[in-house]
DNA sequence: TTGTACGCGTTATCAT
DNA sequence: ATGATAACGCGTACAA
């Protein structure tokens, strides 16, 4: 793998420059020469060194992605679509995990920036001030995902968690529910949904909603325990917003176990519309976010900017959709078969 | 971000070399000078260019990971632990997605190799012959994960899918089950578990097990439908091995719906021991793989090799464990509350 | 302790 | 149509 253009050049009986041209823009070189060069290259097992090319071109064809963690299913679809979209255009993705522990982010970003990425993707990440200024001054195209932050560093593709909270509250109110509960993880985005959910409920004249928060990751078992505790500690409630489908799944399960009818006793709304939501019993009403689309849009916007083109909108709200299923509209289907 | 060591050198009133030294090995430079340099660097917003450094050192501090897809929860824990382990030692991860569609892998690997990674990680990937020879000739330390392949390219950390299939068959036989079923995705690893499961069942003198295969990704709904179809098409069975916990979850759910008792009518075993398995009703017996450990071991082995040290074992079998829960041993707990 | 010269592999530019 | 030269930013090797 120490084979360089010079080696290939010797093998093919041409100069290094001709090798470079034959491989990168074959049109500028006679077909016969191209063939000779390509042959020599494959014979020697030549693989172009992108570090050197990048250094020369001041362009790495690298995109840095900063995520809280790779585990946890939330951002996966987005990350997958993003990686795919970038790979298709000749970019590679380099990932950094910040962990959920607030600070330390600075070093992660600086770390990644030392690779001279042509673009940066920030998923579900709260930026420190020093990071913001680093990004700003570095002039690297950046896109924040999954969160309609107040003041994006550069580009932004996401949706409003506040709008979600309010919409779900409205949704439950319109179903005639009057005593709401929130079950969610205590991460920043979930809490913003909760605040907004609560606020809208109060606006609608409902009693103060009850909340049960668990620490991330929110598991199915947390949902079960949450229902147990809410039933024991609070007054009755007839509508619950769970900030993840896993939690909601646990709530449905526990409700079944205690003979609570869903949705007649309590309507349940999840978040994420994960691939099992429609197949639960009862099927789960959930807030659907188009994760892959966020990834695709991000790839597109980033590529545009990395090619020097400008884009129409720096901020794109992909919105969300409440997919109504039996856990809120199950007039006919009882909670347990 | 066009700031180079030369700029910092001017600002600090020293030479470029002194800057490099002050930043990389502060011990070889007077503390006062180090301070001046660091100050100048931060004032100018200097960030070291790893492409240039890597080119010079013939070392990228990059590890390339090739995965079928980022979505799908199977490899996530491993990937997370791997990334963390590498980041802690100064390596970054670049990811390539092959997709599950057999070929084309060659280009992905060659693509990544052009970044001159110091190491390569292959997770759940079937290598083409040209890839194998590319890896071999490139001399890059490589580690294959999650699969005890017959002939690893270099290093290997995983477990035997055949052993899993056989162990689960034994497990069910010892519970007195005589008519087994397999429900799984039709990917390569799952199929190897099935072959081995079937083989062992026949060895034990059982009737031919029935199988229901679904195309990946295997969802909860697939599990439900699988049970429906198996009940309709096949004779009765009293033990089922599902090749993912999601499928198993669907089977449990559907069993509940049709009044089948788990485990008295049918014992159910999952695979993966995902974080919801213990909280299902009934709690799910499952095959546990220590995904994070695989990632950590891979990081360690790779780092060793990348630092020129040799490692003890090129192949590590991390094994697996059948975690026994109520879906196979629930004498007291009925399937529905 | 600090500085100079050179080379890593590639490609843009200019010359042939 | 092809080649020679230089430069990208950094760090090793050696000199001062």
XYZ file of C-alpha atoms in Angstrom, chain A residues 1-172:
172
model
C 0.000 0.000 0.000
C 3.028 2.224 -0.310
C 2.327 2.412 -4.029
C 2.249 5.990 -5.290
C 1.485 7.700 -8.542
C 5.192 7.707 -9.240
C 5.324 3.945 -9.044
C 2.366 3.637 -11.353
C 3.946 6.176 -13.680
C 7.099 4.132 -13.990
C 5.139 0.959 -14.560
C 3.089 2.613 -17.280
C 6.012 4.479 -18.786
C 4.523 7.926 -18.282
C 4.872 10.738 -15.781
C 3.156 11.045 -12.438
C 1.022 13.863 -13.727
C -0.346 11.743 -16.513
C -1.289 9.071 -14.029
C -3.155 11.566 -11.937
C -4.969 12.881 -14.979
C -5.751 9.477 -16.412
C -7.285 8.409 -13.122
C -9.143 11.567 -12.195
C -10.202 13.090 -15.476
C -9.847 10.425 -18.118
C -11.343 12.751 -20.723
C -8.250 14.887 -20.790
C -6.076 11.973 -21.825
C -6.117 9.618 -24.826
C -8.053 6.469 -24.213
C -5.040 4.325 -24.927
C -2.984 6.061 -22.269
C -5.814 5.807 -19.782
C -5.961 2.095 -20.384
C -2.224 1.678 -19.916
C -2.301 3.652 -16.698
C -5.308 1.893 -15.253
C -3.764 -1.403 -16.055
C -0.517 -0.495 -14.366
C -2.413 0.842 -11.379
C -4.420 -2.295 -10.799
C -1.366 -4.451 -11.399
C 0.452 -2.625 -8.631
C -2.605 -2.377 -6.392
C -2.522 1.384 -6.364
C -5.030 3.152 -4.138
C -5.160 6.893 -4.187
C -4.113 8.590 -0.963
C -6.881 10.978 -0.036
C -4.866 12.547 2.744
C -2.361 13.803 0.255
C -5.031 14.767 -2.253
C -6.935 16.570 0.452
C -3.913 18.405 1.644
C -3.164 19.639 -1.836
C -6.746 20.543 -2.645
C -7.532 21.956 0.769
C -10.590 19.782 0.689
C -11.085 16.540 2.584
C -14.371 15.156 1.245
C -15.051 14.355 4.853
C -18.119 15.244 6.873
C -17.958 15.171 10.644
C -21.031 14.076 12.564
C -21.414 14.768 16.244
C -23.992 12.691 18.073
C -24.715 12.175 21.763
C -24.476 8.433 21.320
C -24.758 5.867 18.588
C -26.918 3.546 20.586
C -30.471 4.566 21.087
C -32.716 4.243 18.080
C -33.735 7.860 17.772
C -31.256 9.272 15.304
C -30.375 6.106 13.516
C -32.621 6.475 10.522
C -31.388 9.978 10.076
C -27.769 8.986 10.390
C -28.259 6.144 7.990
C -29.878 8.290 5.342
C -27.268 10.960 5.858
C -24.378 8.560 5.461
C -25.951 7.063 2.400
C -26.645 10.424 0.849
C -23.117 11.615 1.451
C -21.459 8.407 0.320
C -23.328 8.669 -2.946
C -21.700 12.014 -3.536
C -18.182 11.009 -2.629
C -18.114 12.075 0.994
C -17.213 9.983 3.977
C -18.619 10.372 7.417
C -16.524 10.551 10.534
C -18.405 10.198 13.799
C -17.835 11.622 17.228
C -19.824 10.723 20.308
C -20.232 13.451 22.864
C -22.017 11.361 25.414
C -24.962 12.977 27.108
C -22.819 14.554 29.782
C -23.152 18.234 28.936
C -19.647 19.617 28.642
C -16.529 18.242 27.025
C -18.195 18.822 23.698
C -15.636 21.441 22.864
C -12.806 19.003 22.616
C -14.874 16.639 20.509
C -15.614 19.244 17.910
C -12.077 20.588 17.849
C -10.907 17.030 17.549
C -13.029 16.454 14.518
C -12.204 19.802 12.998
C -8.553 18.860 12.978
C -9.518 16.473 10.193
C -10.596 19.476 8.160
C -14.077 18.190 7.389
C -15.795 19.985 4.547
C -19.006 19.937 6.548
C -20.305 19.301 10.028
C -23.513 17.665 11.186
C -24.793 18.117 14.699
C -27.538 15.765 15.796
C -29.373 16.414 18.998
C -26.396 18.240 20.388
C -26.344 21.297 22.553
C -23.402 23.401 21.470
C -21.162 25.177 23.905
C -20.334 28.781 23.225
C -16.767 28.009 22.304
C -18.000 25.438 19.828
C -20.323 27.917 18.248
C -17.584 30.427 17.744
C -15.237 27.742 16.518
C -17.763 26.708 13.918
C -18.553 30.257 12.973
C -14.964 31.310 12.543
C -14.022 28.129 10.733
C -16.613 28.866 8.074
C -17.351 25.175 7.710
C -20.883 24.526 6.512
C -22.768 23.088 9.434
C -26.234 21.702 9.849
C -28.033 21.052 13.096
C -30.636 18.326 13.044
C -33.728 17.246 14.934
C -34.229 20.418 16.819
C -35.532 23.805 15.878
C -32.989 25.703 17.952
C -33.619 29.354 18.495
C -30.467 30.532 16.818
C -28.795 27.965 14.589
C -25.102 28.283 13.955
C -25.633 27.843 10.270
C -28.249 25.535 8.792
C -30.974 23.687 10.588
C -33.317 20.860 9.686
C -35.755 19.704 12.283
C -39.049 20.369 13.915
C -40.391 22.117 16.959
C -40.583 20.030 20.081
C -42.783 22.716 21.559
C -45.194 22.306 18.675
C -45.278 18.571 19.284
C -46.133 18.998 22.945
C -48.881 21.445 22.170
C -50.289 19.384 19.328
C -50.514 16.259 21.435
C -52.233 18.203 24.207
C -54.738 19.553 21.690
C -55.194 16.107 20.257
C -56.079 14.637 23.625
